[in-house]
Amino acid sequence: MKTRYFVGLLALLVLTAYAPQLLGLASIHWDAVGVFAANLKLASDELHAGRLPLWTPFIGAGFPFFADPQVALWYPINFLIAFFTSAGPWWVSVQLALHTFLAGLGMYLLGRRLFRDPRAAAFIGLVYPFTGFFAGYASHVGQQNIAAILPWAILALDRFLERANAKRAVLLGVVGALLLLIGHFQQTLYAAVFLLAWL
């Protein structure tokens, strides 16, 4: 399967899977709304008011909001949502759909590299983002996001190991930074252990 056909098919499947949320017919659930969307909304409100979201008075007697890695404000996708929109639950659905797409595309590209067979790559690229893990952890946005970036990290590491140069080192560093900035410590640790095993 040619890459452009795969991208089109993957996009169609992701949009179909997330259509109820994106059309407002269903909502995100559990921690996705109670934690992630709330954090994103608070960050957005503070940024739009011209303040860095350093502190929130809404948790206990106050909480160092900016210091909590799970807020994940510096993860580029979250920052763009918080900075340019009013955030809210719908944007979390967009974020989840985007990462589902990134997971499939990353696994497809990794499969092309490992198997040298476009059909096998298309198969794993279409199966991976629709596994039970992605469905089960859609309410834990950080965990889903790290699983989406992991194939890209494996791909970057594998290319760096094949031929180390500055460009590939920077790419590996960027993908590694994304894994950290997503802000879910346990899942980042699992990804790091997997990458060490790959190494």
Tab-separated table of C-alpha atoms in Angstrom:
chain	number	residue	atom	x	y	z
A	1	MET	CA	0.000	0.000	0.000
A	2	LYS	CA	1.358	3.396	-0.956
A	3	THR	CA	1.940	5.821	1.886
A	4	ARG	CA	-0.603	8.381	0.665
A	5	TYR	CA	-3.324	5.723	0.496
A	6	PHE	CA	-2.448	4.531	3.962
A	7	VAL	CA	-2.578	8.098	5.339
A	8	GLY	CA	-5.998	8.633	3.757
A	9	LEU	CA	-7.382	5.349	5.057
A	10	LEU	CA	-5.983	5.946	8.540
A	11	ALA	CA	-7.423	9.480	8.640
A	12	LEU	CA	-10.825	8.147	7.554
A	13	LEU	CA	-10.792	5.449	10.267
A	14	VAL	CA	-9.706	7.903	12.974
A	15	LEU	CA	-12.374	10.422	11.986
A	16	THR	CA	-14.984	7.656	11.939
A	17	ALA	CA	-13.935	6.385	15.360
A	18	TYR	CA	-13.930	9.866	16.914
A	19	ALA	CA	-16.931	11.242	14.997
A	20	PRO	CA	-19.339	10.957	17.961
A	21	GLN	CA	-17.016	13.050	20.146
A	22	LEU	CA	-16.006	15.499	17.420
A	23	LEU	CA	-19.655	16.074	16.429
A	24	GLY	CA	-20.748	16.576	20.033
A	25	LEU	CA	-22.804	13.372	20.176
A	26	ALA	CA	-20.644	11.837	22.916
A	27	SER	CA	-18.212	13.228	25.424
A	28	ILE	CA	-14.868	12.341	26.881
A	29	HIS	CA	-15.033	10.590	30.215
A	30	TRP	CA	-13.427	10.143	33.627
A	31	ASP	CA	-9.978	11.671	34.017
A	32	ALA	CA	-9.981	13.059	30.495
A	33	VAL	CA	-12.607	15.592	31.544
A	34	GLY	CA	-12.078	15.768	35.325
A	35	VAL	CA	-8.309	16.185	35.181
A	36	PHE	CA	-6.935	16.760	31.699
A	37	ALA	CA	-9.635	19.042	30.253
A	38	ALA	CA	-9.841	20.952	33.539
A	39	ASN	CA	-6.062	21.490	33.552
A	40	LEU	CA	-6.074	22.537	29.912
A	41	LYS	CA	-8.955	24.962	30.508
A	42	LEU	CA	-7.268	26.544	33.536
A	43	ALA	CA	-3.995	26.916	31.604
A	44	SER	CA	-5.869	28.458	28.680
A	45	ASP	CA	-7.780	30.897	30.894
A	46	GLU	CA	-4.588	32.010	32.622
A	47	LEU	CA	-2.645	32.445	29.377
A	48	HIS	CA	-5.496	34.442	27.832
A	49	ALA	CA	-5.519	36.652	30.930
A	50	GLY	CA	-1.821	37.342	30.336
A	51	ARG	CA	-0.548	35.241	33.235
A	52	LEU	CA	1.557	32.106	33.433
A	53	PRO	CA	-0.486	29.420	35.217
A	54	LEU	CA	1.947	29.054	38.107
A	55	TRP	CA	-0.584	28.435	40.885
A	56	THR	CA	-4.166	27.319	41.248
A	57	PRO	CA	-6.272	28.094	44.313
A	58	PHE	CA	-8.841	25.467	43.269
A	59	ILE	CA	-7.089	22.382	44.692
A	60	GLY	CA	-6.831	22.097	48.470
A	61	ALA	CA	-5.489	25.340	49.914
A	62	GLY	CA	-3.641	26.024	46.672
A	63	PHE	CA	-1.427	24.010	44.387
A	64	PRO	CA	1.693	24.752	42.288
A	65	PHE	CA	-0.082	24.079	39.002
A	66	PHE	CA	2.868	24.798	36.758
A	67	ALA	CA	5.116	22.401	38.724
A	68	ASP	CA	2.852	19.391	38.117
A	69	PRO	CA	4.245	17.437	35.141
A	70	GLN	CA	0.812	15.970	34.358
A	71	VAL	CA	-0.461	19.436	33.455
A	72	ALA	CA	1.823	19.002	30.410
A	73	LEU	CA	1.513	22.630	29.380
A	74	TRP	CA	4.862	22.652	27.571
A	75	TYR	CA	3.948	19.652	25.432
A	76	PRO	CA	3.636	21.502	22.092
A	77	ILE	CA	0.167	20.251	21.151
A	78	ASN	CA	-1.256	21.093	24.578
A	79	PHE	CA	0.398	24.506	24.559
A	80	LEU	CA	-1.025	25.327	21.119
A	81	ILE	CA	-4.512	24.296	22.249
A	82	ALA	CA	-4.247	26.313	25.478
A	83	PHE	CA	-2.733	29.366	23.792
A	84	PHE	CA	-4.908	29.612	20.680
A	85	THR	CA	-8.279	28.265	21.859
A	86	SER	CA	-10.536	28.451	24.889
A	87	ALA	CA	-9.641	24.766	25.474
A	88	GLY	CA	-12.463	22.657	26.884
A	89	PRO	CA	-13.497	19.015	26.453
A	90	TRP	CA	-13.979	19.169	22.667
A	91	TRP	CA	-10.317	20.041	22.230
A	92	VAL	CA	-9.373	16.993	24.280
A	93	SER	CA	-11.286	14.880	21.726
A	94	VAL	CA	-9.307	16.585	18.956
A	95	GLN	CA	-6.084	15.912	20.857
A	96	LEU	CA	-6.969	12.218	21.318
A	97	ALA	CA	-7.932	11.823	17.651
A	98	LEU	CA	-4.709	13.501	16.527
A	99	HIS	CA	-2.620	11.171	18.695
A	100	THR	CA	-4.513	8.134	17.434
A	101	PHE	CA	-3.587	9.232	13.920
A	102	LEU	CA	0.050	9.852	14.946
A	103	ALA	CA	0.195	6.387	16.550
A	104	GLY	CA	-0.955	4.695	13.350
A	105	LEU	CA	1.318	6.719	11.082
A	106	GLY	CA	4.328	6.185	13.347
A	107	MET	CA	3.721	2.446	13.508
A	108	TYR	CA	3.267	2.307	9.735
A	109	LEU	CA	6.592	4.074	9.138
A	110	LEU	CA	8.301	1.860	11.702
A	111	GLY	CA	6.782	-1.210	10.030
A	112	ARG	CA	8.056	-0.082	6.624
A	113	ARG	CA	11.532	0.189	8.087
A	114	LEU	CA	11.505	-3.114	9.982
A	115	PHE	CA	9.599	-5.400	7.611
A	116	ARG	CA	10.298	-3.813	4.213
A	117	ASP	CA	6.780	-4.894	3.295
A	118	PRO	CA	4.128	-2.190	2.780
A	119	ARG	CA	1.281	-4.621	3.472
A	120	ALA	CA	2.688	-5.663	6.840
A	121	ALA	CA	3.382	-2.008	7.655
A	122	ALA	CA	-0.179	-1.026	6.739
A	123	PHE	CA	-1.560	-3.866	8.863
A	124	ILE	CA	0.294	-2.872	12.035
A	125	GLY	CA	-0.300	0.809	11.309
A	126	LEU	CA	-4.044	0.209	11.215
A	127	VAL	CA	-4.191	-2.228	14.134
A	128	TYR	CA	-1.954	-0.475	16.685
A	129	PRO	CA	-3.951	2.748	17.215
A	130	PHE	CA	-7.231	0.854	17.570
A	131	THR	CA	-6.071	-1.689	20.149
A	132	GLY	CA	-7.662	-2.047	23.549
A	133	PHE	CA	-4.867	0.005	25.083
A	134	PHE	CA	-5.820	3.122	23.122
A	135	ALA	CA	-9.515	2.614	23.820
A	136	GLY	CA	-8.980	1.774	27.474
A	137	TYR	CA	-6.613	4.652	28.139
A	138	ALA	CA	-8.473	7.339	26.213
A	139	SER	CA	-9.468	8.767	29.595
A	140	HIS	CA	-5.785	8.888	30.619
A	141	VAL	CA	-4.658	11.306	27.961
A	142	GLY	CA	-0.958	11.339	28.883
A	143	GLN	CA	-0.682	7.562	28.687
A	144	GLN	CA	-2.409	7.489	25.305
A	145	ASN	CA	-0.158	10.278	24.037
A	146	ILE	CA	3.037	8.485	25.061
A	147	ALA	CA	1.869	5.285	23.360
A	148	ALA	CA	1.284	7.394	20.231
A	149	ILE	CA	4.784	8.895	20.288
A	150	LEU	CA	6.560	5.601	21.147
A	151	PRO	CA	6.729	4.265	17.541
A	152	TRP	CA	8.296	7.585	16.495
A	153	ALA	CA	10.858	7.236	19.298
A	154	ILE	CA	11.722	3.676	18.230
A	155	LEU	CA	12.044	4.844	14.631
A	156	ALA	CA	14.304	7.760	15.632
A	157	LEU	CA	16.473	5.511	17.820
A	158	ASP	CA	16.750	2.832	15.149
A	159	ARG	CA	17.769	5.375	12.505
A	160	PHE	CA	20.327	6.903	14.883
A	161	LEU	CA	21.812	3.484	15.624
A	162	GLU	CA	22.050	2.763	11.912
A	163	ARG	CA	24.059	5.909	11.186
A	164	ALA	CA	24.753	8.431	13.908
A	165	ASN	CA	24.907	12.039	12.800
A	166	ALA	CA	23.887	15.413	14.207
A	167	LYS	CA	20.545	15.557	12.384
A	168	ARG	CA	19.479	12.141	13.671
A	169	ALA	CA	20.739	12.977	17.177
A	170	VAL	CA	18.608	16.132	17.218
A	171	LEU	CA	15.565	14.210	15.984
A	172	LEU	CA	16.077	11.575	18.685
A	173	GLY	CA	16.435	14.332	21.282
A	174	VAL	CA	13.232	16.047	20.127
A	175	VAL	CA	11.213	12.834	20.273
A	176	GLY	CA	12.692	12.025	23.692
A	177	ALA	CA	11.767	15.505	24.907
A	178	LEU	CA	8.192	14.991	23.693
A	179	LEU	CA	7.962	11.808	25.767
A	180	LEU	CA	9.044	13.796	28.834
A	181	LEU	CA	6.855	16.836	28.159
A	182	ILE	CA	3.696	14.728	27.874
A	183	GLY	CA	3.999	14.548	31.641
A	184	HIS	CA	2.938	11.034	32.595
A	185	PHE	CA	5.909	9.799	34.593
A	186	GLN	CA	5.073	6.085	34.778
A	187	GLN	CA	4.335	5.712	31.081
A	188	THR	CA	7.458	7.719	30.199
A	189	LEU	CA	9.469	5.346	32.387
A	190	TYR	CA	7.949	2.323	30.618
A	191	ALA	CA	8.778	3.874	27.236
A	192	ALA	CA	12.358	4.546	28.366
A	193	VAL	CA	12.783	0.947	29.550
A	194	PHE	CA	11.463	-0.302	26.197
A	195	LEU	CA	13.845	1.994	24.302
A	196	LEU	CA	16.755	0.744	26.443
A	197	ALA	CA	15.755	-2.836	25.625
A	198	TRP	CA	15.617	-1.887	21.941
A	199	LEU	CA	19.090	-0.366	22.246
